[in-house]
Structure formats: structure tokens, C-alpha cells
Coordinates of C-alpha atoms and ligand atoms in Angstrom, one line a residue:
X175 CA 17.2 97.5 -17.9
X176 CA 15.2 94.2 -17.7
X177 CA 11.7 93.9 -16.1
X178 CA 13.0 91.9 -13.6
X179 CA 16.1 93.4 -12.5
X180 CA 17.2 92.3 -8.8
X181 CA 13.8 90.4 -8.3
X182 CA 14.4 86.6 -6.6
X183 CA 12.5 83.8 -8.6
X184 CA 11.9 80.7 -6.9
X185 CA 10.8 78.4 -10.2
X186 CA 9.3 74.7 -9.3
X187 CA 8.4 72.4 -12.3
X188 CA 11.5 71.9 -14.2
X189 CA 12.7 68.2 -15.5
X190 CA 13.9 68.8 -18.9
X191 CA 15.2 71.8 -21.7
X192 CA 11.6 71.4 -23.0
X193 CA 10.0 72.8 -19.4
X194 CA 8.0 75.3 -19.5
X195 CA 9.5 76.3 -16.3
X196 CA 12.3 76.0 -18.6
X197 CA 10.9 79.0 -20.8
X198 CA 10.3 80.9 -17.8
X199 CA 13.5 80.8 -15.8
X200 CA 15.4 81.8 -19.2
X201 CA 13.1 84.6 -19.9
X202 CA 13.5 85.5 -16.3
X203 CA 16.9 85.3 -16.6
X204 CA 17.4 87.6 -19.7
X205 CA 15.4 90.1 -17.9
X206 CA 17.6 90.4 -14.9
X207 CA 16.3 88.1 -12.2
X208 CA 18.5 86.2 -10.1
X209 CA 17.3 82.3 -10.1
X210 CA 16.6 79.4 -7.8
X211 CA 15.8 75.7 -8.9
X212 CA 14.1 73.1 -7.7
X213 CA 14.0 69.5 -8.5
X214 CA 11.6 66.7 -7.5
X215 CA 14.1 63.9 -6.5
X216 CA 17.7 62.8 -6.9
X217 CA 17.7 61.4 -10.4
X218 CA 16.8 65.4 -11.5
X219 CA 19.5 66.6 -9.2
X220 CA 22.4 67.0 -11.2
X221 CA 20.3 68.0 -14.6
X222 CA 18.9 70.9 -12.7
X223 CA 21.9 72.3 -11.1
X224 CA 23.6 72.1 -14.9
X225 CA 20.8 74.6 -15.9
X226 CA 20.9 76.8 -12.6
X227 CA 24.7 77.2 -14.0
X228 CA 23.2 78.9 -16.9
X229 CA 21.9 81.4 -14.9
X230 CA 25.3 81.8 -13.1
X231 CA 23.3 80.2 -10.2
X232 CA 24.1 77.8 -7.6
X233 CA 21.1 77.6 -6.0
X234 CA 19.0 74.4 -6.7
X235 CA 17.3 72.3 -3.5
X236 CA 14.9 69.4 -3.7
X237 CA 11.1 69.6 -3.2
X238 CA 8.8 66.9 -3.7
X239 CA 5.8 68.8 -3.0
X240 CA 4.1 65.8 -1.8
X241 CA 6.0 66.5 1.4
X242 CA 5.2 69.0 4.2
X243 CA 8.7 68.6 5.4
X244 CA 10.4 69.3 2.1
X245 CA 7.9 72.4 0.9
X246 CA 9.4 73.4 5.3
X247 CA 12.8 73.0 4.4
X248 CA 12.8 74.1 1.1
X249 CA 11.9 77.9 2.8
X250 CA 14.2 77.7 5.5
X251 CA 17.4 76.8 3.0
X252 CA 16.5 80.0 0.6
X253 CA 16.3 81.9 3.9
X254 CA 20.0 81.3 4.6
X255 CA 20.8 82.2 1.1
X256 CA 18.1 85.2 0.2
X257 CA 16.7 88.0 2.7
X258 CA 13.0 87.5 0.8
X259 CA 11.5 86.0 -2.2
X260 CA 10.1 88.5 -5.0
X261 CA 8.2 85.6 -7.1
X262 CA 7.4 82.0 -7.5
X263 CA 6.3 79.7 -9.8
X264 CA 4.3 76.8 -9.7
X265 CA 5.0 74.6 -13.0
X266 CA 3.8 71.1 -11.3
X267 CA 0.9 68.6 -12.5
X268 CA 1.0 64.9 -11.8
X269 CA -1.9 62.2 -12.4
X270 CA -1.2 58.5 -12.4
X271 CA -0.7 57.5 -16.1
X272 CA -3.8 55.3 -15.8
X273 CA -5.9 58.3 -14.9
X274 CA -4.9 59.6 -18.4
X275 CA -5.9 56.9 -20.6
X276 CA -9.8 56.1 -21.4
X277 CA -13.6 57.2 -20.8
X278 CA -13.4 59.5 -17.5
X279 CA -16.1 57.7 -15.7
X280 CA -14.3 54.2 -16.1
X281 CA -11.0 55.5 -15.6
X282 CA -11.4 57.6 -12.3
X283 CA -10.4 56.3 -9.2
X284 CA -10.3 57.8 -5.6
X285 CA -6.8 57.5 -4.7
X286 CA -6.1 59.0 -8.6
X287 CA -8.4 62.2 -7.9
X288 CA -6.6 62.3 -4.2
X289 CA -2.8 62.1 -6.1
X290 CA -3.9 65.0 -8.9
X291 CA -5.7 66.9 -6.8
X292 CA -2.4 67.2 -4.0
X293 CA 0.6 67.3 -6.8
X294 CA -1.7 70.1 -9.5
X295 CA -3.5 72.0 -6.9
X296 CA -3.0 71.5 -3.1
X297 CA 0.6 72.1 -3.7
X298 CA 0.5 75.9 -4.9
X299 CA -1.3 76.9 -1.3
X300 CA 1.0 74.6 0.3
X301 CA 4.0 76.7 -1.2
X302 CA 2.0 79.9 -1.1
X303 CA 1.8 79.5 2.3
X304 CA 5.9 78.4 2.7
X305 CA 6.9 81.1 1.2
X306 CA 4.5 84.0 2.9
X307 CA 6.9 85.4 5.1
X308 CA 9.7 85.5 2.6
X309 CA 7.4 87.4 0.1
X310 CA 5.6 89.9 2.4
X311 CA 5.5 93.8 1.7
X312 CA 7.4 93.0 -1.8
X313 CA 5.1 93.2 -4.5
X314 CA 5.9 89.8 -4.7
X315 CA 3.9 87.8 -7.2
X316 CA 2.8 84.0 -7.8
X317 CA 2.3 81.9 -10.9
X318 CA 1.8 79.1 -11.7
X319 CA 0.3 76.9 -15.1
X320 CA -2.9 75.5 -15.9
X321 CA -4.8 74.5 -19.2
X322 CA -8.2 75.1 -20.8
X323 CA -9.3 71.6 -19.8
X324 CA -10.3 73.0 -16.7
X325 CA -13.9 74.5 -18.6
X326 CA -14.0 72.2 -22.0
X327 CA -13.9 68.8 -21.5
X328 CA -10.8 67.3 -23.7
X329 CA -10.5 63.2 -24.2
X330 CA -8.0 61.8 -21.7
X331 CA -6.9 64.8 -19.7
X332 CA -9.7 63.5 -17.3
X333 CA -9.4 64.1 -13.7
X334 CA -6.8 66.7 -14.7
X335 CA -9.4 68.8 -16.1
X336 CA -11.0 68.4 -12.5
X337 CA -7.3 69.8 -10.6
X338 CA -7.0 72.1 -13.1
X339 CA -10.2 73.9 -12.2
X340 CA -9.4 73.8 -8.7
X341 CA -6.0 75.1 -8.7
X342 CA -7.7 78.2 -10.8
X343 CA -9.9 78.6 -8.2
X344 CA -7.1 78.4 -5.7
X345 CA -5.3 80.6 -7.8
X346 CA -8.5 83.4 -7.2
X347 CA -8.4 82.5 -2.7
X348 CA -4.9 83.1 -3.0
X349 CA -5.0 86.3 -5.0
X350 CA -7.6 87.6 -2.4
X351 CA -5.7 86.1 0.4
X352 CA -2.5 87.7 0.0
X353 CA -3.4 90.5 -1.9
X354 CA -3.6 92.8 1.3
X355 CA 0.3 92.2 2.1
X356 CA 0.9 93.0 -1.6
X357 CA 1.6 89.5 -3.2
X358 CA -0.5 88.8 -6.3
X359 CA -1.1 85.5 -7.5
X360 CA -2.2 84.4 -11.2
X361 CA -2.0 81.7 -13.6
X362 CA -1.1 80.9 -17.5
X363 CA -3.1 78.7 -19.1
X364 CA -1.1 77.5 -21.9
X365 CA -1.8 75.8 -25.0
X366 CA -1.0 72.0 -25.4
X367 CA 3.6 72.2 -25.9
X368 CA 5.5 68.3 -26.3
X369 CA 7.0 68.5 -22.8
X370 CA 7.9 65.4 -20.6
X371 CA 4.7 65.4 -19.2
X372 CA 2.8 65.5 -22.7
X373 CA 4.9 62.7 -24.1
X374 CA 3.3 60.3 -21.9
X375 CA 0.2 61.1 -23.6
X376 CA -1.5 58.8 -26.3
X377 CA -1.6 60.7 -30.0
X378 CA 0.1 63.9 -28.2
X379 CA 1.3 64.3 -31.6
X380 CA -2.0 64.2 -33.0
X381 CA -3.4 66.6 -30.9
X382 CA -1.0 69.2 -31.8
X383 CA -1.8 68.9 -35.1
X384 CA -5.3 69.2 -35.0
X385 CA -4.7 72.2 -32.3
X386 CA -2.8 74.2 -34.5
X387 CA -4.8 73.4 -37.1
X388 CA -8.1 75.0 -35.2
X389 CA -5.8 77.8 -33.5
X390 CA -7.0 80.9 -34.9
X391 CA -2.4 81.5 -35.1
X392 CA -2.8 78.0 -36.8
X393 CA 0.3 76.8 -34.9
X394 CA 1.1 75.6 -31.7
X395 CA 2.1 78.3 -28.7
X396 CA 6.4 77.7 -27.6
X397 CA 7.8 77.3 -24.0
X398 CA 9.5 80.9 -25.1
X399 CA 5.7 82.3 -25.6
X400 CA 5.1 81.5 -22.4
X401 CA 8.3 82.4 -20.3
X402 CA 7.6 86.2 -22.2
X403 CA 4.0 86.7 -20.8
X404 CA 5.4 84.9 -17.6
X405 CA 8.0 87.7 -17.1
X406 CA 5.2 90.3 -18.0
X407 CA 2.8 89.0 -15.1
X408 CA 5.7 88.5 -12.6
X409 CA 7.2 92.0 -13.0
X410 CA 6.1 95.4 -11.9
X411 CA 4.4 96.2 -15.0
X412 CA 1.4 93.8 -14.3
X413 CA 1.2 95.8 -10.6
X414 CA -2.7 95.8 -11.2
X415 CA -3.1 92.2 -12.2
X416 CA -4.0 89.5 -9.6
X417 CA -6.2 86.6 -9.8
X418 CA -6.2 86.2 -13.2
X419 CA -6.1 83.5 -15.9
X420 CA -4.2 84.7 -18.9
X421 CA -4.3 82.4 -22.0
X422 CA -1.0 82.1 -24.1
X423 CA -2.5 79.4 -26.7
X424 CA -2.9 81.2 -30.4
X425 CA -6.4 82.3 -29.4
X426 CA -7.2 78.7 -29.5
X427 CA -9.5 79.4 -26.3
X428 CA -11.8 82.4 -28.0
X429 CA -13.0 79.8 -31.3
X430 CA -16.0 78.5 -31.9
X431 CA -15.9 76.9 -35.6
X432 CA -12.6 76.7 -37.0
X433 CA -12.1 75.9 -40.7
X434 CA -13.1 72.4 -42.1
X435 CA -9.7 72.3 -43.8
X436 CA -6.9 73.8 -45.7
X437 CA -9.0 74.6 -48.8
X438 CA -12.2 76.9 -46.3
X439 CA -8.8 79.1 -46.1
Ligands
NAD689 P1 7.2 68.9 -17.4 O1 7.2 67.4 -17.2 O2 8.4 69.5 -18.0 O3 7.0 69.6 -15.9 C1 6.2 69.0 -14.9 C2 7.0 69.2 -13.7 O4 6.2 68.7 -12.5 C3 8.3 68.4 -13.6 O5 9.4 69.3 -13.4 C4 8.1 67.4 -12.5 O6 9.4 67.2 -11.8 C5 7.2 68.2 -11.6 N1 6.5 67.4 -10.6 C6 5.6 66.4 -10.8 N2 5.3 65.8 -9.6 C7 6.0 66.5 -8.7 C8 6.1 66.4 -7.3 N3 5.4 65.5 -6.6 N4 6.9 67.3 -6.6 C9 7.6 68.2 -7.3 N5 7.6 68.4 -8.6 C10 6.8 67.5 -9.3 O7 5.9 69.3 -18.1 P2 5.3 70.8 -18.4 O8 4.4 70.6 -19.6 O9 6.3 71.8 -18.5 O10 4.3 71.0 -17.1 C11 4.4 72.1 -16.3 C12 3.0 72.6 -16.0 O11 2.5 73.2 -17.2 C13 2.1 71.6 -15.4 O12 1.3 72.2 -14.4 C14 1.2 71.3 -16.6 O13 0.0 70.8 -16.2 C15 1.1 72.7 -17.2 N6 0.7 72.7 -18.6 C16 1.3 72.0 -19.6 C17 0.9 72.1 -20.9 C18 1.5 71.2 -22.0 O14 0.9 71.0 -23.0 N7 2.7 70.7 -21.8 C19 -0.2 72.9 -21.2 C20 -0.8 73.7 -20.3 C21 -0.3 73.6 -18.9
0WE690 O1 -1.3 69.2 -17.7 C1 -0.8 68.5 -18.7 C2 -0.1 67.2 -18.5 C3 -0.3 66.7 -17.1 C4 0.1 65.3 -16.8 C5 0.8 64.4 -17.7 C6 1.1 63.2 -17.3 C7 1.8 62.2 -18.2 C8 2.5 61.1 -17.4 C9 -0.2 64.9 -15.6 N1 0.1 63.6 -15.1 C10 0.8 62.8 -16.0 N2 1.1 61.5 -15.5 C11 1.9 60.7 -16.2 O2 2.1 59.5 -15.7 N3 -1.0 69.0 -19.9 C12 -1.8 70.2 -20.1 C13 -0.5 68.3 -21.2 C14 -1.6 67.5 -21.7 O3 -1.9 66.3 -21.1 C15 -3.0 65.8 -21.8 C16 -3.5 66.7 -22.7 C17 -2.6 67.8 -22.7 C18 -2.7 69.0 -23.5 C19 -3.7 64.6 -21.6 C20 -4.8 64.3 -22.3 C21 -5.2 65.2 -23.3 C22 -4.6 66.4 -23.5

């Protein structure tokens, strides 16, 4: 039997096959969870319901989560289709491009901290809070993604690094929060995958070299890596966990010196 047989995921965050909501819905998927999609607007509509159908699933409803009125509706659509949700996850980050892209003290603007801070971080309470009733006396259980540029600073990610380390503190107020009805809440912090939102990035590619090259697994982690420790911290096996940040990156998180090159080996 799979860990997550009859268990209801609601999964937010994905645009493309190279998601790492992606990775998650498909390893929730193998492990026996019934699926719902969302997508962020119109032009991901029919992409996302193609890969709902993969998980003999028809259920796929828009939610920009920029909008109280969608993250409302969104709730009271599943209600007409599902009698509660067992877990959700949060696989949103959003920063305007130019936010991304030079020295952080030049680059930062208030209405760009505003925008990252709503679309990374404000948005898991906002669906924590949606979905509260539906996921009450469950064992239900929230996740959502974050990276390590929260705590080290790392050229360009920026005001990221800054929503990042709220939305892991968010993560911790919703874990104690909910925790007394039974829902846990935690987050993945993932090591640096080519995803939609990484290939906006200048010298992505670059970074993943160097990244593997300093990960103590000297390679860079999969969307698959992560949808596997996903289903681990979203099923009943991980009863005891809440509140915390596990790191699926190669390790890349515990090193202090790597090797100068190849030939240190
Ligand atoms: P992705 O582009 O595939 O996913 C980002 C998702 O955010 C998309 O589905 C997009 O539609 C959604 N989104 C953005 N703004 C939204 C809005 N207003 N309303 C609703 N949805 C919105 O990229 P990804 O790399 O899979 O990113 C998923 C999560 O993983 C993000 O939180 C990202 O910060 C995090 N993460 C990514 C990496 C990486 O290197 N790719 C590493 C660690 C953590
Ligand atoms: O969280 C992220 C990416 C988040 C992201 C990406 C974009 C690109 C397009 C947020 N907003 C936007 N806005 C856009 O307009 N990651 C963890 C991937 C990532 O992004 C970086 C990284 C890594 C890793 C940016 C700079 C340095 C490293």
C-alpha cells in the first residue's frame, strides 16, 4: 500500500513538467493520493488540467494567490467536490525580474519587497487559513518550498532571501498554530533545480555547476528527490514532525570548504 493511500492533496505551484510541484504530485500520485491542481491564470489552464489527467484527475481550479477572492473560492469549489483536505502544498515564489538582477542594496525597491513578500510568504497563511476547516481533526499536513538563501546570502536571489526567511518563520507560527487541531505544517528547502522560475535567472547554468561541484553528492538534487521526501513529510509516517525545515540539496547546506577542484579529490 502506498503512504498516501486515500489522502486528498491540494498541490499549488505547478507551470511546467520541470515543477517541483511537478515531482511532488507524481510521487503523491504513485503513493496513492487522489490529486487536485491548481493553476495561476488562463494561459496555464489547459497545461494543468493535461497533467491532472495523469493522475486520472479532473480536478484543476485557478488561484492567483494574489487574490483573497480566488484563495475564497478556491476552498469553496474543493468543498463541493471533497468532504476535507488531508494536505497541501505551497510550491509559489514570485519577485519582479528586476529584483533578481544586481547589488541588493541598489536593486531593492518597496513595491518589489511588498510583491515577494505577498506571492513567497503571505500566501501560505492566506491558504493555511482557506483551507483550515477542510483540514481540521485529519492529521492533515502543510508544505510548502523554500531555499537556503533565506540564512547565506547568495548573489541575485536578493529580496528572495528576505521572503524566504519569512515564509520559514511562517512556516514555525503555522506549525504552532494549527498544531492543536492536528495539522502540521513544514517546509523543503531544496537545492538550486532548472525550473521555469530558475531559467529567468542570469548564469542559472553556472550556478549548478559550481553547486554540484561544492555539494558534498557533487551533483545537483532532482524534482523526483524532492517529491520522495515530500510524500515522507506529508504522510503518516512523519506524525511527529511539524515546524520543520528539511534540506533535500546533496548536503550542500552542512559544508564549509569544499574541494578547490577535481584534482583535491
Ligand atoms: P516553477 O516556475 O515551476 O513554479 C513556481 C510556481 O509559482 C508556478 O507554478 C507559478 O504559476 C506559481 N506562481 C507564481 N506567482 C503566483 C501567483 N501569484 N499565484 C499563484 N501561483 C503563482 O518553479 P519551481 O522552481 O518549481 O518553484 C516552486 C517553489 O520552489 C518556489 O517557492 C521556489 O522558490 C522554490 N524553490 C525552487 C528552487 C529551484 O532552484 N528551482 C530551489 C528551492 C526552492
Ligand atoms: O526561489 C527561487 C526562484 C524564485 C523566483 C524566480 C524568478 C524568475 C523570474 C522568483 N521570482 C522570479 N521572478 C521572475 O521574474 N529559486 C530558489 C531559484 C533560484 O533563483 C535564484 C537563485 C536560485 C537558486 C536567483 C538568484 C540566485 C540563485
Amino acid at each position: 500500500m502506498g503512504m498516501l493511500q486515500g489522502k486528498k492533496a491540494l498541490i499549488i505551484g505547478v507551470a511546467s513538467k520541470l515543477s517541483i510541484a511537478k515531482g511532488i504530485a507524481d510521487a503523491f500520485y504513485r503513493e496513492g493520493a487522489e490529486i487536485a491542481l491548481t493553476y495561476q491564470n488562463d494561459k496555464l489552464k489547459s497545461r494543468v488540467e493535461g497533467f491532472a489527467s495523469e493522475y486520472q484527475s479532473t480536478l484543476t481550479f485557478p488561484c492567483d494567490v494574489a487574490s483573497d477572492a480566488e484563495i475564497t473560492q478556491l476552498f469553496a469549489d474543493i468543498g463541493k467536490h471533497w468532504d476535507g483536505i488531508d494536505i497541501l502544498v505551497h510550491s509559489v515564489g514570485f519577485a519582479p525580474g528586476s529584483e533578481l538582477d544586481g547589488n541588493y542594496v541598489d536593486v531593492t525597491t518597496r513595491e518589489g519587497f511588498r510583491v515577494a513578500h505577498d506571492i513567497s510568504s503571505y500566501s501560505f497563511v492566506a491558504l493555511a487559513k482557506g483551507a483550515r476547516e477542510l483540514m481540521r481533526g485529519r492529521n492533515g499536513s502543510l508544505l510548502t518550498l523554500t531555499y537556503l538563501g533565506s540564512e547565506r546570502t547568495m548573489t541575485n536571489y536578493n529580496v528572495m532571501g528576505l521572503a524566504k526567511a519569512s515564509l520559514e518563520a511562517n512556516t514555525r507560527y503555522i506549525a504552532a498554530s494549527l498544531g492543536p487541531e492536528g495539522t502540521r505544517a513544514n517546509a523543503i528547502s531544496a537545492g538550486p533545480i532548472r525550473t521555469l522560475a530558475a531559467s529567468g535567472i542570469k548564469s542559472f547554468r553556472k550556478m549548478l555547476s559550481e553547486s554540484a561541484r561544492q555539494t558534498p553528492l557533487r551533483r545537483n538534487i532532482t524534482i523526483e528527490e524532492v517529491g520522495n521526501a515530500a510524500a515522507f513529510l506529508c504522510s503518516d509516517l512523519a506524525s511527529g514532525i511539524t515546524g520543520e525545515i528539511l534540506y533535500v540539496d546533496g548536503g550542500f547546506n552542512i559544508s564549509g570548504m569544499a574541494p578547490l577542484d577535481e584534482a583535491e579529490e
